[in-house]
Short mmCIF file of C-alpha atoms in Angstrom, two decimals:
data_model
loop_
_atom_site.label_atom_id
_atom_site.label_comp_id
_atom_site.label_asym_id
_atom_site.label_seq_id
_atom_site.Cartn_x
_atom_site.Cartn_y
_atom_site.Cartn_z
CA UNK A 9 0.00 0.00 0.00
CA UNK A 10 1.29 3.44 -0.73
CA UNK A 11 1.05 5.98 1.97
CA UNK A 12 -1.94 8.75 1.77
CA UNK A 13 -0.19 12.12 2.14
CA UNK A 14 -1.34 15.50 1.98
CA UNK A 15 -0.58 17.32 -0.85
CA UNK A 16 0.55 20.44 0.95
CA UNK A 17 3.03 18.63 2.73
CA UNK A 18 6.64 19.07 1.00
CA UNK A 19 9.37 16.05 1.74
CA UNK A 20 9.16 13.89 4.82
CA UNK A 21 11.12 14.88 8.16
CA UNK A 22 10.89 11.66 10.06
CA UNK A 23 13.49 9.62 8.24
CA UNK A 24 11.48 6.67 10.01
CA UNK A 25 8.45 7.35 9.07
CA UNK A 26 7.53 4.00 6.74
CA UNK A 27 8.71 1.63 9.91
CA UNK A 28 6.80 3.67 12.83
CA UNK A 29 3.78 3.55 10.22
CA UNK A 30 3.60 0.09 9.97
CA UNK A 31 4.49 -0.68 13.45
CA UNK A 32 1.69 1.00 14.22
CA UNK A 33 -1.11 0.32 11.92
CA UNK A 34 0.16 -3.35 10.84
CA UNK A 35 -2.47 -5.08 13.14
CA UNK A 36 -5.41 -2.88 11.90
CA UNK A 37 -4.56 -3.55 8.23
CA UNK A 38 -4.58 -7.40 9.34
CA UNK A 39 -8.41 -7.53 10.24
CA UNK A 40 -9.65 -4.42 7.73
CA UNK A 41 -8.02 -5.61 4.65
CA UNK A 42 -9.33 -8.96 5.27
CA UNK A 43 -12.75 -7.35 4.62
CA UNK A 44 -12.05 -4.66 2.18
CA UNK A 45 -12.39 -1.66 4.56
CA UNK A 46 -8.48 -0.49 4.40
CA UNK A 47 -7.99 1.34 1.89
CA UNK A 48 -5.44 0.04 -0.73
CA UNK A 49 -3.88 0.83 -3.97
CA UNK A 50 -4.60 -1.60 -6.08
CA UNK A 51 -4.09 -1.85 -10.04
CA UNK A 52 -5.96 -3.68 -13.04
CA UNK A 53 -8.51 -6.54 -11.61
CA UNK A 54 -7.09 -6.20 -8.04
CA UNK A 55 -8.63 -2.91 -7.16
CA UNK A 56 -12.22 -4.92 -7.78
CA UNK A 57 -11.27 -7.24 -4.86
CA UNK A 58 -12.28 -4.86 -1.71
CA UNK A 59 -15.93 -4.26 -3.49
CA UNK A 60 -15.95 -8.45 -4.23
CA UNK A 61 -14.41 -8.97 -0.80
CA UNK A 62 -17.35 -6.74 0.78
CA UNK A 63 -20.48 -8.41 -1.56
CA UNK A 64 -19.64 -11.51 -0.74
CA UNK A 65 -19.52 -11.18 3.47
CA UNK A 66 -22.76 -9.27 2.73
CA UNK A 67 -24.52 -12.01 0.99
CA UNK A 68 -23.52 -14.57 3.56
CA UNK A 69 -24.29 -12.43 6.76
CA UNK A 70 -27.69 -11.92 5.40
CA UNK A 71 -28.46 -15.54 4.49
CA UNK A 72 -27.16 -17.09 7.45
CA UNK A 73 -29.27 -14.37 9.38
CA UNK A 74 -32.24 -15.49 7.36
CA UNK A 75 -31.69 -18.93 8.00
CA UNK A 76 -32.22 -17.99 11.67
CA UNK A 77 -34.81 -15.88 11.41
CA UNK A 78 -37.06 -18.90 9.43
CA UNK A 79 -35.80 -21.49 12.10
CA UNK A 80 -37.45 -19.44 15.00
CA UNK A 81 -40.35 -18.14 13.13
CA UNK A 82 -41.42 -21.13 11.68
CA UNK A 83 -39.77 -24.51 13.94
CA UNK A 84 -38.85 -23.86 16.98
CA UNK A 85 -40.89 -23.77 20.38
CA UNK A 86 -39.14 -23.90 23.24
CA UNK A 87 -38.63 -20.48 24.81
CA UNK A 88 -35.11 -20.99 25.95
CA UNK A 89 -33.73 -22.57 22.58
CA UNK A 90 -35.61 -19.27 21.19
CA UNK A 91 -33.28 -16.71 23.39
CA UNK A 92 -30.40 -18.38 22.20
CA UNK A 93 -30.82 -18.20 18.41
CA UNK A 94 -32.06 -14.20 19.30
CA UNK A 95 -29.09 -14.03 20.82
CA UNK A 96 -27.60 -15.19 17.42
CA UNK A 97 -29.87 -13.07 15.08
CA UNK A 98 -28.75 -9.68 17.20
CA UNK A 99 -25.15 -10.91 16.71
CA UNK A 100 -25.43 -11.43 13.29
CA UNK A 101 -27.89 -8.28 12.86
CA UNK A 102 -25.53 -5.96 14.73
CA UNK A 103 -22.68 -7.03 12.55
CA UNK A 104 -24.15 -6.30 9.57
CA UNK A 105 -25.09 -2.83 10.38
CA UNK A 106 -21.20 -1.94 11.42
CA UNK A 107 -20.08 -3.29 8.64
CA UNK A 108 -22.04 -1.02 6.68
CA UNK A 109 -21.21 1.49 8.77
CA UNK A 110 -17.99 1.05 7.96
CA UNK A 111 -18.04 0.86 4.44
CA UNK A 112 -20.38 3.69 3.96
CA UNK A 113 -17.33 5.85 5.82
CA UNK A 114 -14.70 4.44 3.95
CA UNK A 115 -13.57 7.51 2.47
CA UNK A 116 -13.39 9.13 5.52
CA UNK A 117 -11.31 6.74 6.91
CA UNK A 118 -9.15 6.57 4.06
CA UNK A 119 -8.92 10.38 5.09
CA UNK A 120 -8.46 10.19 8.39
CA UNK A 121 -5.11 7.63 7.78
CA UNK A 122 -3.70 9.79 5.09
CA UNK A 123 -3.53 12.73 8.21
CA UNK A 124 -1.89 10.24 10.31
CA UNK A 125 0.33 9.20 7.71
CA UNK A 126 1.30 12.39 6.89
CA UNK A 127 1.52 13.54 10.97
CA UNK A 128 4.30 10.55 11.22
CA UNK A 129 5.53 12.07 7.75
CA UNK A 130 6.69 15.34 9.65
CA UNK A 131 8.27 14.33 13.17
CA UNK A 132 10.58 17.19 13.17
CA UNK A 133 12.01 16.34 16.61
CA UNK A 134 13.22 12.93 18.28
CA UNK A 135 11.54 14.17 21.53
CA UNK A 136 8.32 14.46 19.09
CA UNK A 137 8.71 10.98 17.50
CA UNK A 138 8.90 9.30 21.67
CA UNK A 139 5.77 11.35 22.37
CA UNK A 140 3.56 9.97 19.25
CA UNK A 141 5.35 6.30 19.57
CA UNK A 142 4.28 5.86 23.38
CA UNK A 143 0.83 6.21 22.44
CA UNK A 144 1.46 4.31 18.82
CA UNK A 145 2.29 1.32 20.94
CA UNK A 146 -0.69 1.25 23.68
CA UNK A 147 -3.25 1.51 20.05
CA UNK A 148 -1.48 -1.17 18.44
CA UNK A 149 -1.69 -3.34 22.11
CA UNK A 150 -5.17 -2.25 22.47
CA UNK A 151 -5.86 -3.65 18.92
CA UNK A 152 -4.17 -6.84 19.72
CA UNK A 153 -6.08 -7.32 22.71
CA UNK A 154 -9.61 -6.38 21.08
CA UNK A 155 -8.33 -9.07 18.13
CA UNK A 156 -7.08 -11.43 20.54
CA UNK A 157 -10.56 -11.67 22.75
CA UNK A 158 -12.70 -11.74 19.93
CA UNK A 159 -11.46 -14.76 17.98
CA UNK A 160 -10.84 -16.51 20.73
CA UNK A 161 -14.54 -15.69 21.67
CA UNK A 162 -15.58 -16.90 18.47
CA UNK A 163 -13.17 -19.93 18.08
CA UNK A 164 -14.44 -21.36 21.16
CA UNK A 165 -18.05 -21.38 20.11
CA UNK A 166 -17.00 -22.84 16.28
CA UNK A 167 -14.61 -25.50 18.37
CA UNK A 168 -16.95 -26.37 21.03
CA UNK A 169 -20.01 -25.97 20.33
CA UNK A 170 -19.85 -27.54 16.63
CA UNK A 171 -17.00 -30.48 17.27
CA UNK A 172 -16.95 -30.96 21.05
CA UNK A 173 -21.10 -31.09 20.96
CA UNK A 174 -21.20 -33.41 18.31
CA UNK A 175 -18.73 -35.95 20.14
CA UNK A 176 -20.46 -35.21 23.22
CA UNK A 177 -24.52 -35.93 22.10
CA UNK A 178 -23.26 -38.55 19.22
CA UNK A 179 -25.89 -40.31 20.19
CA UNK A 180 -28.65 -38.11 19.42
CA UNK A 181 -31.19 -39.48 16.35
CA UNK A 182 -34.13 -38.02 15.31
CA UNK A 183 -37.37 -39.98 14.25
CA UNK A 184 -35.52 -41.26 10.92
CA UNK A 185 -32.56 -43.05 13.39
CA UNK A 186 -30.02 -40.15 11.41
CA UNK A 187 -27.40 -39.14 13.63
CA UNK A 188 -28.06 -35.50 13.90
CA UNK A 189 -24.94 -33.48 12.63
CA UNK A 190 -24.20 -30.13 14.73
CA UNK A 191 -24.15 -26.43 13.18
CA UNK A 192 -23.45 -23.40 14.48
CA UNK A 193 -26.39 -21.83 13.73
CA UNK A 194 -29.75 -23.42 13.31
CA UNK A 195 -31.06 -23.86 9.93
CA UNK A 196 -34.29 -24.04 7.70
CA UNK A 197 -34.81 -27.92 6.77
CA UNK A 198 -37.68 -26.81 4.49
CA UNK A 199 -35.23 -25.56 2.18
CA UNK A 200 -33.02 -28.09 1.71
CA UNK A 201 -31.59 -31.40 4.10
CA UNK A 202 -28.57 -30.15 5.64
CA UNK A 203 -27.98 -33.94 7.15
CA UNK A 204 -26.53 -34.53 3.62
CA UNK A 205 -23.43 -34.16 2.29
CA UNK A 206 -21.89 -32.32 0.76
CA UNK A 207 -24.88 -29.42 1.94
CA UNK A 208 -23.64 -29.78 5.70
CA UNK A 209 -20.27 -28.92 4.82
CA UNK A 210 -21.15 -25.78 2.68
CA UNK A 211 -23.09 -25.26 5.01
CA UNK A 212 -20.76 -25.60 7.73
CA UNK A 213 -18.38 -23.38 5.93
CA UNK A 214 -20.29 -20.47 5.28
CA UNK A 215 -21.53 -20.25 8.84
CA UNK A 216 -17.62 -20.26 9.55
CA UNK A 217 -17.21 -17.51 7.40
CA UNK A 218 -20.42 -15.53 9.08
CA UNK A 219 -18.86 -15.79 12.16
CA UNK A 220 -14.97 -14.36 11.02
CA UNK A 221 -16.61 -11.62 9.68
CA UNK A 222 -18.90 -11.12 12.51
CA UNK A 223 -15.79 -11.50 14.77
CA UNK A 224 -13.77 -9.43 12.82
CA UNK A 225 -16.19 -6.05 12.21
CA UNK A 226 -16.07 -6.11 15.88
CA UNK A 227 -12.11 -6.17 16.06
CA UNK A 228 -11.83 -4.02 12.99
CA UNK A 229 -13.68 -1.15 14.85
CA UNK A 230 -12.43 -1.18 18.18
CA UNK A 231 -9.09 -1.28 16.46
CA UNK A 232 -9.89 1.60 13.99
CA UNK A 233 -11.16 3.58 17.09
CA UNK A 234 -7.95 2.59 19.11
CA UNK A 235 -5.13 3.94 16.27
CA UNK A 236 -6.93 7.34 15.45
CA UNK A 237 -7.60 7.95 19.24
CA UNK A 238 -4.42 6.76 20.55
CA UNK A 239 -2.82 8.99 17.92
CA UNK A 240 -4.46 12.00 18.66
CA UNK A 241 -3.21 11.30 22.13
CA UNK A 242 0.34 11.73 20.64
CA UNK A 243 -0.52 14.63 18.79
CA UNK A 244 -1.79 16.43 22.34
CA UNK A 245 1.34 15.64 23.99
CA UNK A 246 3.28 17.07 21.12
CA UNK A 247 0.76 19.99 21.69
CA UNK A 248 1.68 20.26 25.31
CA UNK A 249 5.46 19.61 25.38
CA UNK A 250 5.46 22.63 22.78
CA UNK A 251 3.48 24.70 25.56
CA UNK A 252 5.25 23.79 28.40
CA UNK A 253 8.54 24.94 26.16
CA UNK A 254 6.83 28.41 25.12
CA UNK A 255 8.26 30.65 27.15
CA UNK A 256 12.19 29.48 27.36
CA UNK A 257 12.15 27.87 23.64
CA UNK A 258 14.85 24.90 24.29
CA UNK A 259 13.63 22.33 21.94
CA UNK A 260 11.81 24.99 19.17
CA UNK A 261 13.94 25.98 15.86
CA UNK A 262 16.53 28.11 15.83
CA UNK A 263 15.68 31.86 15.98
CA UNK A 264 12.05 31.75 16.33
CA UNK A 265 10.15 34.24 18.66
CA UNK A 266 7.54 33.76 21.05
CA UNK A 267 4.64 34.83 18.62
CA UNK A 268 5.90 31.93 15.96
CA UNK A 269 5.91 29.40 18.53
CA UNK A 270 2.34 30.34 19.89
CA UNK A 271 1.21 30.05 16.35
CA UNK A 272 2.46 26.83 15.56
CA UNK A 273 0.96 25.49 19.05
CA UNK A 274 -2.34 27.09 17.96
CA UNK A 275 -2.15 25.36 14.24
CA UNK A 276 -1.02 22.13 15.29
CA UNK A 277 -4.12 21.86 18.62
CA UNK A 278 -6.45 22.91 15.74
CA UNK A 279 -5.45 20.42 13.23
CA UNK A 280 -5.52 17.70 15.75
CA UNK A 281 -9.24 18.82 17.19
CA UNK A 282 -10.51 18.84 13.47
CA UNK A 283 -8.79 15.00 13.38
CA UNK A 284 -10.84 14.57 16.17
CA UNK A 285 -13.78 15.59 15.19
CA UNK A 286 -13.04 13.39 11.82
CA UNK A 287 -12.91 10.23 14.40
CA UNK A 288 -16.24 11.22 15.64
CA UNK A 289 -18.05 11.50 12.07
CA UNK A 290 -16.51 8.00 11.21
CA UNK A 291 -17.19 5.84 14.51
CA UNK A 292 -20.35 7.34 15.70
CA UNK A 293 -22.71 5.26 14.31
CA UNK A 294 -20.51 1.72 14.75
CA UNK A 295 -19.98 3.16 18.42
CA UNK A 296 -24.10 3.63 18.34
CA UNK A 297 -24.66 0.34 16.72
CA UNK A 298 -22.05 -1.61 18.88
CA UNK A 299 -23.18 0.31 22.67
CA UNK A 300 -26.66 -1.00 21.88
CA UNK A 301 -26.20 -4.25 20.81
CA UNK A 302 -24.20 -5.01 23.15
CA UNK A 303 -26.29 -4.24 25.89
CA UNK A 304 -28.50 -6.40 24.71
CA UNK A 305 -26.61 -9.18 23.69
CA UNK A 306 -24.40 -9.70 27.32
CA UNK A 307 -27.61 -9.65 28.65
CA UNK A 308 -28.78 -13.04 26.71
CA UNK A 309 -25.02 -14.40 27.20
CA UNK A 310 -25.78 -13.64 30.93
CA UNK A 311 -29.04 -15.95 30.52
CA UNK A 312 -27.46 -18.46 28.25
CA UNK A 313 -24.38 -18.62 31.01
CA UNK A 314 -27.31 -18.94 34.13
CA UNK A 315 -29.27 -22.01 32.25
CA UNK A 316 -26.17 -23.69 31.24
CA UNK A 317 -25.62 -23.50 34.87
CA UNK A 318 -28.79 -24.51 36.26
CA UNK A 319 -28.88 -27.45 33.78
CA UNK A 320 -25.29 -28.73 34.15
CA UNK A 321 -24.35 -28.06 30.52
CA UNK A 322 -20.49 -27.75 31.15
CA UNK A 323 -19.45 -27.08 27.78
CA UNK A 324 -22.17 -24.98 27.09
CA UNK A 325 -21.19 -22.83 30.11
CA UNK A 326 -17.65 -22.75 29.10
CA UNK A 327 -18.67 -21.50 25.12
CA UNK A 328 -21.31 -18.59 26.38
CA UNK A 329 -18.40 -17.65 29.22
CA UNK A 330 -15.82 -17.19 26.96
CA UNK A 331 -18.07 -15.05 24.27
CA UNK A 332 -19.42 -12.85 27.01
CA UNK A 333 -15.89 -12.23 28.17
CA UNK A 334 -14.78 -11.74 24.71
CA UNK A 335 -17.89 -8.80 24.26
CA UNK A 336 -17.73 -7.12 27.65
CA UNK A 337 -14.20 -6.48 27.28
CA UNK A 338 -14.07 -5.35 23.81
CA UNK A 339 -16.95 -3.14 25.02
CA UNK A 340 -14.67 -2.00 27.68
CA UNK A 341 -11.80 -1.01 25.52
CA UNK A 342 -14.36 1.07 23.25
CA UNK A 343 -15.46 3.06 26.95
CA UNK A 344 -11.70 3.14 27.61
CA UNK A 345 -10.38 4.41 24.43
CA UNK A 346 -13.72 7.16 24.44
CA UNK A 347 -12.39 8.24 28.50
CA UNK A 348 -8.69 8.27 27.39
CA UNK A 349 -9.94 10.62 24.49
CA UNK A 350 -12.00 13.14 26.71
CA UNK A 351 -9.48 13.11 29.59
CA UNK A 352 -6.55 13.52 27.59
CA UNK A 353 -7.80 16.48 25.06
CA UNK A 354 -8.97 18.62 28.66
CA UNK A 355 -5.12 18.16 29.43
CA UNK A 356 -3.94 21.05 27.39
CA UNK A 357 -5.98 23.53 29.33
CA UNK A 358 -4.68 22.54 32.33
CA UNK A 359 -1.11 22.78 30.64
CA UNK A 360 -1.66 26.12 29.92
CA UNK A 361 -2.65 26.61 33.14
CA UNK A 362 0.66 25.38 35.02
CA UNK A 363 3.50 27.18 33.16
CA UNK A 364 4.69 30.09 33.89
CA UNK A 365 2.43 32.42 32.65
CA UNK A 366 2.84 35.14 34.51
CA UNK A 367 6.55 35.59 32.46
CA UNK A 368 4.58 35.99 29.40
CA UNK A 369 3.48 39.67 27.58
CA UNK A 370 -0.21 40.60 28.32
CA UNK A 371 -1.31 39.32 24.32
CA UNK A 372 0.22 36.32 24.55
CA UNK A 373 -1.77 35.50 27.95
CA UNK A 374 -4.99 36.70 26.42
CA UNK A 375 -4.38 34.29 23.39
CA UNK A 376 -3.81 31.16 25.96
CA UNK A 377 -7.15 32.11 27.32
CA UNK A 378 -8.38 31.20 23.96
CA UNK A 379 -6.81 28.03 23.52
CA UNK A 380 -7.77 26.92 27.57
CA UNK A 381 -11.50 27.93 26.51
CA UNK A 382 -10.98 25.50 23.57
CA UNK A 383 -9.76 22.81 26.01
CA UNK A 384 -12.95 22.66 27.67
CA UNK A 385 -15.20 21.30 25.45
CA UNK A 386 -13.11 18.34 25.18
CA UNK A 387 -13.06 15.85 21.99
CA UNK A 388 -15.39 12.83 22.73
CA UNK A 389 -16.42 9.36 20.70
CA UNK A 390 -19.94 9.14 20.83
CA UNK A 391 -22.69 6.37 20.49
CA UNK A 392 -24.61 8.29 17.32
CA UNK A 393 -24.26 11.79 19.26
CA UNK A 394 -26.52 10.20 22.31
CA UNK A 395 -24.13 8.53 24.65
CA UNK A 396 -20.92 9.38 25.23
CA UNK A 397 -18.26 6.62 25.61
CA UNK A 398 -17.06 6.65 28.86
CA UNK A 399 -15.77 4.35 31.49
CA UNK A 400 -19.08 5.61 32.98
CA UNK A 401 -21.02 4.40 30.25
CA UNK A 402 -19.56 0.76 30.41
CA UNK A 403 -20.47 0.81 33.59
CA UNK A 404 -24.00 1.73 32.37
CA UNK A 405 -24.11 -0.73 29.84
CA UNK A 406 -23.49 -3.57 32.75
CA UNK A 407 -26.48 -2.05 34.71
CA UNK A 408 -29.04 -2.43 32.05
CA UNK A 409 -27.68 -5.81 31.05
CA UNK A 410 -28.01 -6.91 34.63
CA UNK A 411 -31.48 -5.38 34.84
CA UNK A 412 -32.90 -6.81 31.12
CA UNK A 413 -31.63 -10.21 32.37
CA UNK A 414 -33.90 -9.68 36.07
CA UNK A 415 -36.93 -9.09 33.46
CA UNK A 416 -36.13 -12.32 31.35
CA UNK A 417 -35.67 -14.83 34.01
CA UNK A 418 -38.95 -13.20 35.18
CA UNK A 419 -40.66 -13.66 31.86
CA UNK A 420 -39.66 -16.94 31.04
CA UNK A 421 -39.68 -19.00 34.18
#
């Protein structure tokens, strides 16, 4: 992939630029490429293969959500097997609807890398480069750990629940004495026998696929939201070192006065807020999509984990454990990454606040007034503009799942 630079940018300063860009972003490209969301530069019949990449998840998220939707509508009865494949519809639902999400802001995040590229571009100082890099390392962690959870999460539940279940109820025959293959996800039989083979293997395979994409929207975002947060993070430090060196002008360019460094501390917080407020217009409605869902779907986890329980199903308990560990912490990260945002962007204020100003000419203390009143209405991710993520929030988000799951134990039993 070549690098998205801004055109007004003239040759790069960081001579290290390419490796601290792909240190950085390497993981993200891993899980967004995979389903056509980075942007690339492709030539010929290759640069069809995002578009092809992103039809084809489409189709099979939607019939494998179908498939569901006709099992429960049309077959099954019992209440509790009913939760569980809604569980698996609002899974499948949610994913779809991020996905899109994603894809409909692909050109804004195509946008928002070329600034970062082109911020890593033009590291002027070493002491800059240390600043952006200790926050360039917790995104990329933060992306390995969102990555890590979730297909582990969903490796457990296409291990054990499709292999482990079948060796474990081998025995089960329906009224035709056929050994009863498992699936992951339930199925329409008036559509076609998916005993048979080779149909239970496609079968098999596409509901594989369903869940790798499902698996990996979720990573993809909290990933995405992790680099351009993390490095807006950098940027702010950069911001701040650069105030808190205002006054004696140790680490500025030679020869430069106090108005040219108060200029290019004004520029660079401005460029970084508008980067911010780029984030915003791209996550906001995956953040809305993903707060919501997944409110809803711990809460069924929660259920499924309780039943298992009551009814002695160890490796059921062990499958709906791991996946509502692997979606309460990647719904954790997403309230962490919005609280590191909010608390980190108020920072400069306070910066402002603890140098010493009182050395500084009357204009120049006036102008700092500005940039503190800017400060205060700190940069935020938000869930579609209604709920901002917060560690607050994820603490909100437990709350209601705890209190839907009081009302469906009521309901059912």
């Amino acid at each position: 992939m070549q690098p998205f630079v801004r055109k007004d940018i003239d040759q790069p300063r960081n001579p290290n630029y390419k490796k601290d860009i792909v240190y950085v972003t390497r993981h993200n490209k891993w899980v967004l490429n995979s389903l056509g969301v980075w942007p690339v530069m492709l030539k010929g019949v290759g640069k069809f293969l995002p578009k092809i990449a992103i039809g084809l998840y489409n189709l099979v998220l939607f019939f494998i959500l179908m498939q569901c939707v006709l099992h429960v509508v049309f077959e099954q009865k019992d209440p509790v097997m009913i939760l569980k494949v809604l569980g698996l519809i609002c899974f499948i639902f949610i994913s779809i609807m991020k996905y899109w999400a994603l894809t409909a802001r692909k050109s804004t995040i195509e946008y928002c890398i070329g600034q970062l590229y082109a911020d890593w571009k033009q590291v002027e100082f070493q002491r800059d480069r240390k600043l952006m890099m200790k926050y360039g390392k917790l995104g990329r962690r933060l992306t390995m750990y969102s990555a890590v959870f979730m297909y582990c999460g969903g490796l457990s539940y296409v291990t054990l629940y499709a292999y482990v279940m079948q060796y474990a109820y081998e025995s089960y025959v329906d009224e035709f004495n056929r050994t009863i293959k498992m699936l992951l996800y339930p199925t329409y039989s008036a559509l076609y026998d998916v005993q048979k083979s080779p149909v239970h293997e496609i079968m098999y395979l596409l509901q594989c696929m369903c869940e790798y994409v499902s698996d990996s929207v979720t990573a993809g975002a909290c990933g995405l939201a992790a680099l351009f947060v993390t490095h807006v993070c950098g940027q702010i430090d950069v911001v701040m070192s650069r105030i808190e060196d205002l006054i004696d002008g140790k680490f500025a360019e030679e020869d430069t006065s106090l108005n040219v460094r108060l200029v290019e501390i004004v520029q660079h917080h401005i460029r970084t807020l508008k980067f911010s407020a780029m984030i915003e217009t791209v996550l906001q409605e995956v953040c809305f999509f993903e707060f919501f869902g997944s409110t809803f779907i711990i809460c069924l986890l929660e259920y499924y984990c309780i039943v298992d329980w009551e009814q002695d199903d160890k490796i059921g308990l062990t499958t709906y454990s791991l996946l509502l560990t692997s979606l309460t912490f990647n719904m954790f990260l997403l309230c962490y990454i919005g609280d590191l945002l909010i608390e980190k962007s108020t920072n400069v204020g306070i910066t402002c606040c603890m140098i010493d100003w009182y050395r500084l000419p009357a204009k120049t203390i006036q102008d700092l007034i500005l940039v503190i009143a800017m400060s205060n209405n700190p940069s935020k991710i938000s869930a579609g503009r209604i709920v901002d993520l917060s560690l607050a929030s994820f603490g909100s988000v437990l709350k209601t799942s705890f209190a839907y799951l009081n009302f469906i134990r009521t309901t059912v039993t």
